[in-house]
mmCIF file of C-alpha atoms and ligand atoms in Angstrom:
data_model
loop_
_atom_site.group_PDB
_atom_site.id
_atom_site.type_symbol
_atom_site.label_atom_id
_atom_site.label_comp_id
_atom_site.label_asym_id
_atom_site.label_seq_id
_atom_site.Cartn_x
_atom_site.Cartn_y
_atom_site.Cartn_z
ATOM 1 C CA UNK A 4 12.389 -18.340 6.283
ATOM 2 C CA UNK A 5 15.161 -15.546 6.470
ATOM 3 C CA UNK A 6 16.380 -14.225 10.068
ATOM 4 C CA UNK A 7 15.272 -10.338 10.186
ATOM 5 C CA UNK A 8 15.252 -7.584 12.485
ATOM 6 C CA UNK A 9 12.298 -5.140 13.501
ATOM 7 C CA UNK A 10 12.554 -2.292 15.858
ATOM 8 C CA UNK A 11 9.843 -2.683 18.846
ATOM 9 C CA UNK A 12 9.036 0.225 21.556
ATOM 10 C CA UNK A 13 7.274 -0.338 24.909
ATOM 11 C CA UNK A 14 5.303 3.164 25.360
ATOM 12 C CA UNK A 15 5.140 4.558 28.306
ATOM 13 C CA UNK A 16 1.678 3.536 29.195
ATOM 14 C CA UNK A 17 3.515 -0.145 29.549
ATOM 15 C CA UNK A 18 6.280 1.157 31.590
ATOM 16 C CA UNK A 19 4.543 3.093 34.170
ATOM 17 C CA UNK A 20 2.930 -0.609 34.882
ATOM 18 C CA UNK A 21 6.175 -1.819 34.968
ATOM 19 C CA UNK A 22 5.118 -4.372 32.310
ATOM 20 C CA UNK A 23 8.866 -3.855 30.534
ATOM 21 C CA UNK A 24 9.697 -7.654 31.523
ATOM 22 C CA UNK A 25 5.948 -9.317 30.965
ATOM 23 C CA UNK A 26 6.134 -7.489 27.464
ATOM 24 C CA UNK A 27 9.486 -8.778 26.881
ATOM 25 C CA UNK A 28 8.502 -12.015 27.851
ATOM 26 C CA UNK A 29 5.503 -12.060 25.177
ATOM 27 C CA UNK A 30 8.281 -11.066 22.502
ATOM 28 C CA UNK A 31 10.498 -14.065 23.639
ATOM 29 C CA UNK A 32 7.929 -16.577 23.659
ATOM 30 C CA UNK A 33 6.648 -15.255 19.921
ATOM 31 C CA UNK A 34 10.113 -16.175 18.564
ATOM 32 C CA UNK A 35 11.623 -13.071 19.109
ATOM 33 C CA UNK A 36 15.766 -12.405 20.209
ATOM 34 C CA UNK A 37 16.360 -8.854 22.144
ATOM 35 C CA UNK A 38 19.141 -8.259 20.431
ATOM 36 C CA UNK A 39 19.741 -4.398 21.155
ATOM 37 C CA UNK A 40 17.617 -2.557 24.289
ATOM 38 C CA UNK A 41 17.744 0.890 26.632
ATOM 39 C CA UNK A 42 15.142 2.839 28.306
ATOM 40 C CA UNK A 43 15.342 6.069 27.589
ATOM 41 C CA UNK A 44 13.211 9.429 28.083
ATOM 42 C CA UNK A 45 12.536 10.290 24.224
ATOM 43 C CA UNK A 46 12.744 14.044 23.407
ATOM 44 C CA UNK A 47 9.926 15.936 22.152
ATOM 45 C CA UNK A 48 12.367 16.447 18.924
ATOM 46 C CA UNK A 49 12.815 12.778 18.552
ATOM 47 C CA UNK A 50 9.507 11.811 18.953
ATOM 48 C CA UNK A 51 8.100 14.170 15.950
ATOM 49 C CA UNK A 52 11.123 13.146 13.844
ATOM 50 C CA UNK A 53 10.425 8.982 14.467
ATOM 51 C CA UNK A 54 6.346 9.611 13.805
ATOM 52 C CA UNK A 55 7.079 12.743 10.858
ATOM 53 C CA UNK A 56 5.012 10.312 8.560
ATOM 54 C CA UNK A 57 1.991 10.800 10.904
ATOM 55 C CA UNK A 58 2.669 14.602 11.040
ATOM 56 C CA UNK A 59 -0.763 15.231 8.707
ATOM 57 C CA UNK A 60 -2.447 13.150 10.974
ATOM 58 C CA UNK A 61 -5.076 14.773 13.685
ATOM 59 C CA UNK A 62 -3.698 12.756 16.392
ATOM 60 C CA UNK A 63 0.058 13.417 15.920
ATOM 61 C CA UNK A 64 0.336 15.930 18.592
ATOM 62 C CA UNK A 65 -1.353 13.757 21.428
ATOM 63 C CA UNK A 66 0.997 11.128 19.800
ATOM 64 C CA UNK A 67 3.760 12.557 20.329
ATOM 65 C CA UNK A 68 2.792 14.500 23.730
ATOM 66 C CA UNK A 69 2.096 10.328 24.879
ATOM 67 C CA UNK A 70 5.754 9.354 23.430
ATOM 68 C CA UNK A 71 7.194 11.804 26.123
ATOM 69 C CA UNK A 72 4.974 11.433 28.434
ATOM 70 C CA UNK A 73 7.153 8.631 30.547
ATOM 71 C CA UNK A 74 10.059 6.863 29.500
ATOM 72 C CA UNK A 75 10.249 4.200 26.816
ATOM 73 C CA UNK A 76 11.789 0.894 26.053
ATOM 74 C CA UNK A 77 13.432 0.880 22.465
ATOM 75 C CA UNK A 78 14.367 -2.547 20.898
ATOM 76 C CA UNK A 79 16.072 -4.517 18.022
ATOM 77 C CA UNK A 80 14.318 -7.689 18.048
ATOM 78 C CA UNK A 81 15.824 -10.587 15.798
ATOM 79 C CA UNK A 82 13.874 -13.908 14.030
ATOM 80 C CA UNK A 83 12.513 -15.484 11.049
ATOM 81 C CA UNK A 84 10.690 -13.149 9.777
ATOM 82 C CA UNK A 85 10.418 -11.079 12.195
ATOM 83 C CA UNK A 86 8.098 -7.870 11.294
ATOM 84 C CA UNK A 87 5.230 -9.993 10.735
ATOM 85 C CA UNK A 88 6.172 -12.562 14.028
ATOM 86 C CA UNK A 89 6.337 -8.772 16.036
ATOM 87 C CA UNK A 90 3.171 -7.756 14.177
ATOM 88 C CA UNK A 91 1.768 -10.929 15.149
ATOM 89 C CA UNK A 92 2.400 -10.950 18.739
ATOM 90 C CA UNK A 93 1.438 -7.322 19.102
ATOM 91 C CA UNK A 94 -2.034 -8.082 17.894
ATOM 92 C CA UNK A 95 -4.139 -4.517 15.750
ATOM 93 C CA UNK A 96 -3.553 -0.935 16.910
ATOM 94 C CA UNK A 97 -6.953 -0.820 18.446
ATOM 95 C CA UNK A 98 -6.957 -2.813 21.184
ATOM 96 C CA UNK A 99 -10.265 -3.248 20.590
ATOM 97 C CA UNK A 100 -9.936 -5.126 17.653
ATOM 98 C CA UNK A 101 -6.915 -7.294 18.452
ATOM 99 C CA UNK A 102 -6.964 -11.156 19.004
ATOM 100 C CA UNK A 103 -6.846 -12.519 22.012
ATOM 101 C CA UNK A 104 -3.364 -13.334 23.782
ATOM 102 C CA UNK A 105 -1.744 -10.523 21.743
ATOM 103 C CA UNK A 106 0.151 -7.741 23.737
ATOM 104 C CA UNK A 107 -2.304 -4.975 22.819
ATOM 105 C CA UNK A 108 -5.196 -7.437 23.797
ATOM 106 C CA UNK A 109 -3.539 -8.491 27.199
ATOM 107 C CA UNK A 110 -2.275 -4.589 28.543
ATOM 108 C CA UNK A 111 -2.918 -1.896 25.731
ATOM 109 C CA UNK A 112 -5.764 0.598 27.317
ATOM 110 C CA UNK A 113 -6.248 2.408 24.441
ATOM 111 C CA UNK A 114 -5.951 2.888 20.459
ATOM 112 C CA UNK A 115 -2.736 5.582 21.607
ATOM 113 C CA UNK A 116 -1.782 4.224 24.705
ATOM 114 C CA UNK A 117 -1.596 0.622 22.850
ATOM 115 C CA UNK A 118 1.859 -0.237 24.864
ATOM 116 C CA UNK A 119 4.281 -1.149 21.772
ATOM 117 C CA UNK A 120 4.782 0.053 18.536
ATOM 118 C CA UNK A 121 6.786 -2.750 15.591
ATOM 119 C CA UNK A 122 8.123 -1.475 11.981
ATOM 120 C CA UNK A 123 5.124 -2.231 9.705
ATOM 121 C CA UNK A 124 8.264 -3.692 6.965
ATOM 122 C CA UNK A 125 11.607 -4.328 6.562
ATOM 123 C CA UNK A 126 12.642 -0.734 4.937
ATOM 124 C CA UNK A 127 10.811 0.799 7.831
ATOM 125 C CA UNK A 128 12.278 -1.553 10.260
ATOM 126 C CA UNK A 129 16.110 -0.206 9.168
ATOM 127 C CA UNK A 130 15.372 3.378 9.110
ATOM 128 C CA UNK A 131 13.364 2.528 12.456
ATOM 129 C CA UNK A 132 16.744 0.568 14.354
ATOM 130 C CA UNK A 133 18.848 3.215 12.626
ATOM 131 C CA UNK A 134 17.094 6.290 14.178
ATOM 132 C CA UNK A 135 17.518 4.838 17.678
ATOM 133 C CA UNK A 136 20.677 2.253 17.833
ATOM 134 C CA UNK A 137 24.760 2.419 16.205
ATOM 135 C CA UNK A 138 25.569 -1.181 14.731
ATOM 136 C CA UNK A 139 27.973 -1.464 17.557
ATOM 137 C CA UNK A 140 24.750 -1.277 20.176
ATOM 138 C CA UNK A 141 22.821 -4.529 18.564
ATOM 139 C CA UNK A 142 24.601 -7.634 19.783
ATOM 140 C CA UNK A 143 23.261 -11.197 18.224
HETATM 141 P P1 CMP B 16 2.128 3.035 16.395
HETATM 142 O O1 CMP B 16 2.313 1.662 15.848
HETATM 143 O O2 CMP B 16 3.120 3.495 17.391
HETATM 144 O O3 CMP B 16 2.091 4.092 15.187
HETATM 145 C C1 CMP B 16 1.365 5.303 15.256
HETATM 146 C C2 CMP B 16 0.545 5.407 16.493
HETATM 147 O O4 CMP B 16 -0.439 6.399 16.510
HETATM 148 C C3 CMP B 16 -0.222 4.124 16.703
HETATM 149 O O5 CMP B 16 0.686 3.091 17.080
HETATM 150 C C4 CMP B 16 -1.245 4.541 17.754
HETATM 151 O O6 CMP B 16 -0.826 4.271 19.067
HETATM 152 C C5 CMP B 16 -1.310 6.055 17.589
HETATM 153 N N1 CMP B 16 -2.654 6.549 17.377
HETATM 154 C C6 CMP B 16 -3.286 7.419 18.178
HETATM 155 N N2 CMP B 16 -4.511 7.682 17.715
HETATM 156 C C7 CMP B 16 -4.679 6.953 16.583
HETATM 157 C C8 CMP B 16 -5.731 6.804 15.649
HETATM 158 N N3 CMP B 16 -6.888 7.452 15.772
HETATM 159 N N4 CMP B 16 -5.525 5.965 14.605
HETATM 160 C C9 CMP B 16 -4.340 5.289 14.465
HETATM 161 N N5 CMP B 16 -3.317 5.413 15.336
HETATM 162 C C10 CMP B 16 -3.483 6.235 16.385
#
């Protein structure tokens, strides 16, 4: 199995709890390298521009009014395979319907405030890292 990258965020709901490390933590013990992270307070501007494929959708404002609603975590995460292994860990976007030990099961409170967001495939997961990180910020 190939060594990947996806691009992870911790959402504000999971930073006001201060959950950034038990999150991490989660990541690490799925398989996953941090191999590119900052906190940072995401702009209205980039928020609509990262979720512009959702812009039809009924929820995108509230979406995006969440995304800048505290500051976020943004991440390259490295491992075989990794979409999926992030996918995997992360557990469904409802929390409702996710597996147990899964991130979203453990802390998400709700379908939007679900606590971390993965790239759903590898093309996503490079325009994703691209949007957020230079080459020269993601260290192996
Ligand atoms: P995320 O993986 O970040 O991608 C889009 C987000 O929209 C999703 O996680 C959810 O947190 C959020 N969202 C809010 N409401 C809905 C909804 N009704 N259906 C799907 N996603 C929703």
């Amino acid at each position: 199995m190939a060594v990947t990258r996806t691009f992870s965020i911790i959402k504000p709901d999971a930073t006001r709890r201060n959950l950034t490390g038990a999150v991490t933590k989660m990541l690490e013990e799925a398989g996953l390298r941090v191999v590119a992270s900052k906190r940072i307070q995401m702009t209205r501007k980039q928020a609509e521009g990262f979720y512009a494929v959702h812009k039809e959708r009924p929820f995108f404002g509230e979406l995006v009014d969440f995304m800048i609603s505290g500051p976020v975590v943004v991440q390259v995460l490295e491992g075989e395979d990794a979409v999926k292994r992030n996918r995997d860990v992360m557990g469904a976007t409802n929390p409702a319907d996710a597996d147990e030990g899964t991130i979203r099961k453990t802390y998400a409170e709700s379908i939007e405030a679900n606590s971390v967001h993965g790239s759903d495939s590898d093309e996503n997961a490079k325009i994703e890292i691209d949007f957020f990180f230079n080459e020269d910020e993601i260290v192996g």
